[in-house]
XYZ file of C-alpha atoms in Angstrom:
551
model
C 54.947 146.138 101.859
C 54.660 145.391 105.571
C 51.141 144.030 105.081
C 52.320 141.653 102.327
C 55.197 140.359 104.488
C 52.832 139.785 107.408
C 50.398 137.841 105.240
C 53.265 135.716 103.936
C 54.378 134.870 107.481
C 50.829 133.944 108.474
C 50.559 131.748 105.389
C 53.744 129.908 106.266
C 52.658 129.412 109.860
C 49.291 128.150 108.714
C 50.864 125.428 106.569
C 50.753 121.929 107.997
C 53.947 120.682 109.725
C 56.094 118.146 107.878
C 57.766 115.001 109.171
C 60.860 113.145 107.965
C 59.790 110.549 105.406
C 62.908 109.909 103.289
C 66.655 109.617 103.820
C 69.041 109.363 100.860
C 72.805 108.828 100.526
C 75.033 109.520 97.502
C 78.643 110.382 96.524
C 79.877 113.077 94.183
C 81.823 110.546 92.044
C 81.888 106.805 91.544
C 84.394 105.222 90.938
C 87.086 107.124 92.843
C 90.869 106.783 93.020
C 92.756 105.232 95.873
C 93.904 108.044 98.170
C 91.475 110.507 96.606
C 88.977 112.406 98.746
C 85.309 112.350 97.735
C 82.133 113.732 99.314
C 79.357 111.618 100.821
C 75.988 113.447 101.005
C 73.147 112.300 103.251
C 69.840 114.150 102.638
C 66.610 114.313 104.666
C 63.294 115.690 103.339
C 62.681 117.755 106.468
C 64.380 120.258 108.737
C 66.363 118.270 111.312
C 67.959 119.881 114.341
C 69.958 118.386 117.197
C 70.681 115.022 115.548
C 72.484 113.572 112.549
C 73.092 110.139 110.961
C 75.724 107.937 112.614
C 78.722 107.507 110.267
C 80.888 105.432 112.636
C 80.583 102.371 110.361
C 82.611 104.201 107.699
C 85.749 104.174 109.874
C 86.293 100.518 109.014
C 87.150 101.188 105.358
C 87.631 104.950 105.003
C 89.364 107.962 106.457
C 86.504 110.140 107.655
C 86.954 113.890 107.437
C 84.850 116.739 108.838
C 81.064 116.852 108.405
C 79.095 119.974 107.491
C 75.291 120.410 107.650
C 72.935 122.740 105.780
C 69.156 123.283 105.871
C 66.906 124.764 103.193
C 63.229 125.719 103.020
C 61.624 126.824 99.737
C 58.054 127.821 98.731
C 57.146 127.450 95.064
C 53.527 128.126 93.977
C 52.367 127.525 97.517
C 54.286 124.259 97.794
C 56.723 124.123 100.716
C 59.876 122.027 100.451
C 62.260 121.428 103.334
C 65.627 119.697 103.166
C 68.615 118.963 105.433
C 71.924 117.731 103.960
C 75.019 116.387 105.756
C 78.266 116.290 103.755
C 81.315 114.274 104.854
C 84.734 113.959 103.187
C 85.949 110.359 102.793
C 89.072 108.682 101.461
C 90.081 105.055 100.973
C 93.666 103.898 101.445
C 93.003 100.686 99.527
C 91.496 99.829 96.183
C 88.503 97.547 95.665
C 84.710 97.568 95.930
C 83.310 98.846 99.228
C 79.831 98.946 100.721
C 78.410 102.297 101.755
C 76.067 101.180 104.547
C 72.511 102.259 105.225
C 72.137 105.259 107.538
C 69.274 105.700 109.972
C 67.630 108.805 111.411
C 64.291 108.918 113.299
C 63.566 105.303 112.242
C 64.024 106.229 108.561
C 66.824 104.404 106.684
C 68.733 105.173 103.495
C 69.591 102.589 100.841
C 73.108 101.073 100.882
C 75.139 101.086 97.669
C 78.495 99.961 96.228
C 81.517 102.221 95.756
C 84.424 101.290 93.496
C 87.910 102.480 94.418
C 90.453 102.089 91.641
C 94.138 101.546 92.354
C 96.353 104.564 91.870
C 99.333 104.101 89.586
C 102.742 103.962 91.225
C 103.785 107.441 92.211
C 106.549 108.895 90.111
C 108.129 112.297 90.355
C 108.275 112.916 86.620
C 104.517 113.012 85.969
C 103.008 114.049 89.287
C 102.449 117.513 90.631
C 101.907 116.151 94.126
C 103.111 112.959 95.835
C 104.221 111.632 99.236
C 107.336 109.704 100.268
C 107.748 107.930 103.603
C 110.608 106.186 105.406
C 111.242 104.507 108.758
C 114.625 104.375 110.543
C 115.442 101.711 111.602
C 113.087 99.466 109.633
C 112.958 96.793 112.366
C 112.170 97.675 115.977
C 111.987 96.030 119.378
C 109.117 96.655 121.760
C 109.417 100.240 123.145
C 112.317 101.022 120.853
C 111.930 104.464 119.270
C 111.995 104.771 115.500
C 111.767 107.941 113.397
C 109.101 107.911 110.675
C 109.670 110.627 108.067
C 106.969 111.986 105.768
C 107.781 114.215 102.789
C 105.040 115.931 100.777
C 106.146 117.125 97.310
C 104.184 119.980 95.687
C 104.923 121.332 92.201
C 102.033 123.842 92.205
C 101.147 126.734 94.460
C 99.155 125.479 97.421
C 96.099 127.460 98.527
C 94.973 125.142 101.332
C 95.430 121.567 102.502
C 95.741 119.115 105.355
C 98.041 116.142 105.963
C 96.908 113.293 108.203
C 99.180 111.539 110.695
C 100.503 107.983 110.212
C 98.669 105.217 112.037
C 100.046 102.070 113.673
C 98.194 99.597 115.833
C 99.505 99.084 119.406
C 102.013 101.927 119.148
C 102.598 105.461 120.355
C 103.040 108.013 117.549
C 103.842 111.678 118.124
C 105.279 114.417 115.944
C 108.860 115.504 116.636
C 109.269 119.263 116.484
C 107.835 121.388 113.693
C 107.620 120.621 110.007
C 110.485 121.750 107.776
C 109.937 123.302 104.341
C 112.546 123.267 101.586
C 112.869 123.228 97.802
C 114.075 120.359 95.643
C 114.509 119.963 91.908
C 113.643 116.532 90.497
C 114.219 115.923 86.795
C 113.964 119.609 85.961
C 110.826 120.278 88.024
C 110.939 122.364 91.201
C 109.013 121.054 94.212
C 108.115 122.534 97.551
C 108.974 119.789 100.063
C 107.176 119.683 103.423
C 108.940 117.266 105.802
C 107.660 115.955 109.131
C 109.272 113.552 111.609
C 107.200 111.265 113.835
C 108.355 109.263 116.843
C 107.098 105.669 116.599
C 107.207 103.392 119.671
C 105.538 99.982 119.277
C 104.160 98.510 122.495
C 103.525 94.960 121.241
C 105.542 92.476 119.214
C 104.379 91.067 115.889
C 103.888 92.056 112.247
C 102.258 95.450 111.708
C 101.531 97.949 108.957
C 102.155 101.671 109.295
C 99.362 103.344 107.366
C 100.880 106.246 105.459
C 99.517 109.787 105.768
C 97.134 111.196 103.187
C 96.979 114.737 101.837
C 93.877 116.621 100.753
C 93.940 120.201 99.527
C 93.630 122.661 96.683
C 96.252 124.127 94.353
C 96.190 127.184 92.097
C 96.455 126.455 88.396
C 95.642 128.882 85.548
C 93.771 131.231 87.900
C 91.646 128.351 89.134
C 91.563 126.407 92.378
C 91.796 122.661 91.780
C 91.219 119.936 94.369
C 94.175 117.537 94.766
C 95.003 114.594 96.995
C 97.812 112.108 97.560
C 98.593 109.147 99.809
C 101.919 107.563 100.690
C 102.776 103.886 100.529
C 102.184 101.809 103.660
C 105.230 100.470 105.522
C 105.516 96.922 106.830
C 107.066 96.736 110.307
C 108.385 93.793 112.299
C 108.398 94.362 116.066
C 110.558 91.998 118.135
C 109.682 91.123 121.759
C 111.646 91.967 124.910
C 114.378 89.370 125.415
C 113.973 86.852 128.214
C 115.809 87.195 131.536
C 116.689 90.858 130.929
C 117.573 92.674 134.173
C 117.074 96.412 134.768
C 115.345 99.096 132.717
C 114.593 97.878 129.194
C 116.809 99.984 126.893
C 116.806 98.683 123.300
C 119.346 100.845 121.462
C 122.057 100.897 118.838
C 124.470 102.680 121.187
C 124.477 103.731 124.867
C 127.403 105.617 126.423
C 128.334 107.153 129.779
C 130.609 110.174 130.159
C 131.695 112.021 133.294
C 133.482 115.242 134.167
C 134.924 116.520 137.455
C 135.294 120.134 138.506
C 137.938 120.648 139.658
C 139.543 117.811 137.710
C 142.231 117.302 140.377
C 141.609 114.046 142.222
C 143.391 115.326 145.333
C 141.467 117.896 147.383
C 141.318 119.222 150.926
C 138.565 118.535 153.433
C 135.528 120.718 152.750
C 136.443 121.424 149.111
C 133.362 120.667 146.972
C 133.720 118.537 143.848
C 131.145 118.693 141.038
C 130.680 115.382 139.238
C 128.642 115.578 136.018
C 127.516 112.314 134.383
C 125.982 112.275 130.884
C 124.006 109.258 129.651
C 123.507 109.183 125.857
C 121.363 106.660 123.960
C 120.352 106.219 120.314
C 116.789 105.122 119.549
C 115.520 105.815 123.072
C 113.265 108.654 124.200
C 114.439 110.966 126.962
C 111.630 109.672 129.187
C 113.054 106.134 128.995
C 116.530 107.036 130.274
C 116.994 105.696 133.819
C 118.005 107.709 136.863
C 121.708 107.555 137.692
C 122.271 106.533 141.301
C 125.616 106.766 143.097
C 126.728 104.560 145.972
C 126.936 106.405 149.300
C 130.421 106.741 150.786
C 131.240 107.201 154.449
C 133.215 110.442 154.655
C 131.892 112.078 151.469
C 128.425 113.601 151.297
C 126.640 113.701 147.938
C 124.044 116.302 146.913
C 122.335 115.539 143.552
C 121.155 118.383 141.327
C 118.035 118.338 139.154
C 118.566 116.160 136.070
C 118.334 117.586 132.552
C 116.735 115.497 129.776
C 116.790 116.346 126.080
C 116.620 114.694 122.658
C 117.403 115.549 119.039
C 116.949 113.872 115.629
C 120.139 113.236 113.657
C 120.373 111.277 110.392
C 116.879 109.851 110.872
C 117.555 108.624 114.424
C 116.530 110.035 117.757
C 119.355 110.690 120.233
C 118.495 111.295 123.884
C 120.607 112.495 126.788
C 120.239 112.632 130.555
C 122.671 114.917 132.378
C 122.972 114.609 136.152
C 125.265 116.614 138.426
C 126.342 115.686 141.939
C 128.077 117.912 144.493
C 130.558 115.803 146.475
C 131.672 117.279 149.801
C 134.579 115.484 151.597
C 134.132 115.392 155.371
C 137.408 113.872 156.557
C 140.865 112.992 155.174
C 141.560 109.667 153.536
C 141.719 107.752 150.266
C 138.310 107.073 148.727
C 137.159 104.950 145.803
C 134.145 106.099 143.809
C 132.534 102.813 142.682
C 131.993 102.179 138.989
C 128.665 103.165 137.429
C 127.092 100.456 135.292
C 123.875 100.645 133.237
C 122.608 97.609 131.267
C 121.195 98.004 127.756
C 120.260 95.751 124.859
C 122.307 96.182 121.697
C 119.831 95.895 118.801
C 122.672 95.627 116.273
C 124.325 92.491 117.672
C 121.237 91.358 119.661
C 122.857 90.973 123.065
C 122.948 92.637 126.489
C 125.792 95.084 127.064
C 126.768 97.564 129.800
C 127.615 101.235 129.676
C 130.179 101.751 132.453
C 132.227 104.396 134.168
C 135.355 102.955 135.828
C 136.011 103.429 139.537
C 137.830 106.631 140.490
C 140.315 107.276 143.293
C 140.033 110.489 145.331
C 142.580 111.589 147.931
C 141.308 113.938 150.636
C 143.899 115.754 152.724
C 143.510 117.773 155.941
C 142.910 121.483 155.401
C 145.402 124.125 156.532
C 143.157 125.059 159.460
C 143.180 121.575 160.960
C 146.756 120.472 160.200
C 149.120 121.140 163.120
C 152.780 120.651 163.714
C 153.774 117.960 166.239
C 154.199 119.102 169.867
C 157.726 118.601 171.313
C 158.713 117.930 174.919
C 158.290 120.668 177.532
C 162.055 120.648 178.187
C 162.768 121.800 174.612
C 164.217 125.316 174.485
C 162.654 128.167 172.543
C 165.398 128.003 169.947
C 164.681 124.342 169.463
C 160.985 125.150 169.064
C 161.755 127.755 166.424
C 164.010 125.349 164.563
C 161.363 122.660 164.735
C 158.658 125.071 163.450
C 160.877 126.139 160.570
C 161.522 122.524 159.666
C 157.799 121.683 159.812
C 156.879 124.587 157.559
C 159.278 123.216 154.942
C 157.919 119.652 155.137
C 154.347 119.569 156.506
C 153.308 116.397 158.306
C 149.901 115.106 159.383
C 149.618 114.322 163.086
C 148.541 110.839 163.851
C 148.715 111.186 167.646
C 147.866 114.377 169.528
C 149.507 115.325 172.824
C 147.203 116.430 175.692
C 148.340 120.049 175.387
C 147.565 120.025 171.644
C 144.143 118.519 172.348
C 143.308 121.336 174.787
C 144.478 123.934 172.284
C 142.248 122.372 169.613
C 139.227 122.288 171.933
C 139.848 125.901 172.940
C 140.127 126.938 169.296
C 136.817 125.274 168.427
C 135.168 126.901 171.478
C 136.335 130.324 170.370
C 135.086 129.605 166.841
C 131.630 128.592 168.167
C 131.447 131.719 170.342
C 132.370 133.875 167.350
C 129.670 132.186 165.257
C 127.032 132.781 167.973
C 128.076 136.427 168.210
C 127.684 136.862 164.447
C 124.228 135.275 164.551
C 123.111 137.623 167.356
C 124.508 140.562 165.412
C 122.563 139.550 162.266
C 119.311 139.181 164.258
C 119.697 142.599 165.871
C 120.399 144.173 162.488
C 117.661 142.315 160.644
C 116.126 145.465 159.185
C 119.494 146.567 157.884
C 120.077 143.184 156.308
C 116.666 143.283 154.656
C 117.404 146.696 153.176
C 120.721 145.483 151.763
C 119.558 141.976 150.912
C 120.556 142.388 147.278
C 124.200 142.996 148.121
C 124.920 139.527 149.555
C 123.635 137.471 146.603
C 125.466 139.850 144.304
C 128.804 139.040 145.943
C 128.040 135.329 145.701
C 126.982 135.731 142.076
C 130.227 137.482 141.244
C 132.168 134.609 142.749
C 130.132 132.081 140.755
C 130.533 134.099 137.556
C 134.298 134.046 138.102
C 134.223 130.251 138.246
C 131.956 130.103 135.170
C 134.354 132.326 133.212
C 137.199 130.039 134.261
C 135.313 127.042 132.822
C 134.748 128.956 129.580
C 138.462 129.710 129.290
C 139.378 126.055 129.879
C 136.988 124.909 127.127
C 138.334 127.657 124.818
C 141.933 126.502 125.288
C 140.905 122.919 124.478
C 138.809 124.113 121.473
C 135.978 121.933 122.797
C 132.762 123.465 121.403
C 130.504 121.093 123.321
C 132.097 121.851 126.698
C 132.170 125.555 125.854
C 128.437 125.531 125.069
C 127.690 123.717 128.331
C 129.796 126.221 130.274
C 128.027 129.057 128.454
C 124.633 127.740 129.596
C 125.938 127.586 133.183
C 127.168 131.184 132.857
C 123.710 132.191 131.539
C 121.932 130.705 134.572
C 124.201 132.639 136.957
C 124.188 135.916 135.018
C 120.412 135.899 134.443
C 119.748 134.601 137.981
C 117.452 131.881 136.628
C 118.002 128.098 136.719
C 116.218 127.698 133.352
C 118.107 130.420 131.486
C 119.980 129.562 128.285
C 122.298 131.386 125.899
C 119.290 132.980 124.152
C 118.373 134.788 127.376
C 121.992 135.859 127.742
C 121.794 137.453 124.282
C 118.656 139.340 125.287
C 120.388 140.506 128.460
C 123.510 141.916 126.777
C 121.850 143.302 123.617
C 125.203 143.073 121.794
C 125.052 142.334 118.058
C 128.591 140.925 117.950
C 127.891 138.587 120.875
C 124.643 137.486 119.217
C 126.459 136.636 115.976
C 129.214 134.665 117.748
C 126.711 132.624 119.838
C 124.677 131.836 116.718
C 127.872 130.668 114.964
C 128.619 128.426 117.966
C 125.149 126.839 117.792
C 125.471 126.449 114.021
C 128.767 124.584 114.461
C 127.186 122.263 117.040
C 123.758 121.512 115.621
C 123.805 122.077 111.846
C 125.684 120.617 108.916
C 127.386 123.901 108.019
C 130.286 124.927 110.247
C 130.028 128.418 111.720
C 133.083 130.680 112.060
C 133.055 131.081 115.836
C 135.626 132.956 117.944
C 135.415 131.510 121.470
C 137.913 133.977 122.886
C 135.794 136.845 121.515
C 132.701 135.504 123.304
C 134.601 135.427 126.622
C 135.815 138.994 126.062
C 132.290 140.249 125.317
C 130.841 138.489 128.363
C 133.277 140.344 130.614
C 131.888 143.689 129.461
C 129.229 145.330 131.661
C 125.574 144.968 130.747
C 124.197 148.260 129.461
C 120.559 148.257 130.568
C 118.126 151.011 129.622
C 117.467 153.439 132.433
C 114.231 152.639 134.244
C 113.789 149.356 132.400
C 113.771 145.978 134.128
C 115.584 143.102 132.474
C 113.353 140.072 132.280
C 113.679 136.634 130.724
C 111.547 135.367 127.909
C 108.999 132.724 128.735
C 110.687 129.327 128.871
C 109.033 126.292 127.356
């Protein structure tokens, strides 16, 4: 047995080497249907490694799928045959007669030939087991305006495998929005599995364009057999309008742009040193979150402003993309007075009425009063008796007044008070340095006290939103509470659920999100959520509470 195998190997090695002499090209069917995949085979009469025919010319008229290669060597009656075959899946979006070009490999060329693609009949749901529907909202766009292109694949048979291509548009950015959604739909008595995908379409050039619809290629199970199927959607004609002349500012083509602001506390009269949180929300329809401009506030003498990191997000509603930019500013009054926060104005182009408009926030008035530590009663004459002083002090406590002119004695008292305060501060600093090791050991106690204070404020915001039955404000306050409770700036309500491990809290938060983001209204008890959040977190002994990976 071994001797026979050895002789066979020697015989094969002794055979003369072959060279490529012929290259052929063929398809598995001709004619083919529009939107139907077929297989192009290119064969060589020799074993070829490290190279393959160039099929780039096919991209002009066809969708080119993956290419597979196989090699075969056979010996029949002492005759050796070698062959290499490349197979490529192709599909034509249009009907007509097309030229399959000649392919070349090692100076050997194949013969070109004609391929006929017949038009597919109009797709109808009553006689098709598989078809594609597409839509674009809105159907007319401006340059850089964001449209939502929806693709729905309808399948009446069980799918074993398949692939769906992406839409194509010249001079445009196209990206998929989120994950595909699967549902069931009954059309004229036939049940279909519906696979829906949303794509963000942003044209970068004006003119008339065609969105080439996606194509599907796969296999379905029918009568215990696997059958190849394919489908293609109808192309969409798109008119892209140019940017209007003499437009000033960031180009924002939209159907609606709004500005909204909130103050915490909402009282427009505060004392010196009391921080005010100003939250401004910019909302736009048909604009991506990356296009929303930065909100800049005018600097005011006497009030310092500390901006927080902006939050950008977007969602698809009713076939339109809605984007938001949320920016928070900490305003810290430095001295008493009446201040005017200037109006905030952002230009945008209204694509409905085709004109420039402005999203504005009106100017706001803020009154800053002197704090209790700096407000002093007026100083009377030295000849005033003690009884007069007591009467004057009693009168001042009933009706406080702000000193506009300070007597020399009062000035010295103020200077002395500040000196004592500075000395006390220096003493505390020296004490902290000397007890550095002790502070390091107990370093977790300080942030905990601060966290408790912040949690108290967050719970207060939750109660305010609950009294107003404002689900949106309550959800925003809940996210703020999550960041403080989880000690992470990126934490959300989902991490809060993981932290508490409370089934009732989980159900109530899910009902809140359902009421906000889905068509069905969830039965949510806001007061119950607040009550559950005030309960202690029951962590497992020896286990560390960590957040899930944020994306």
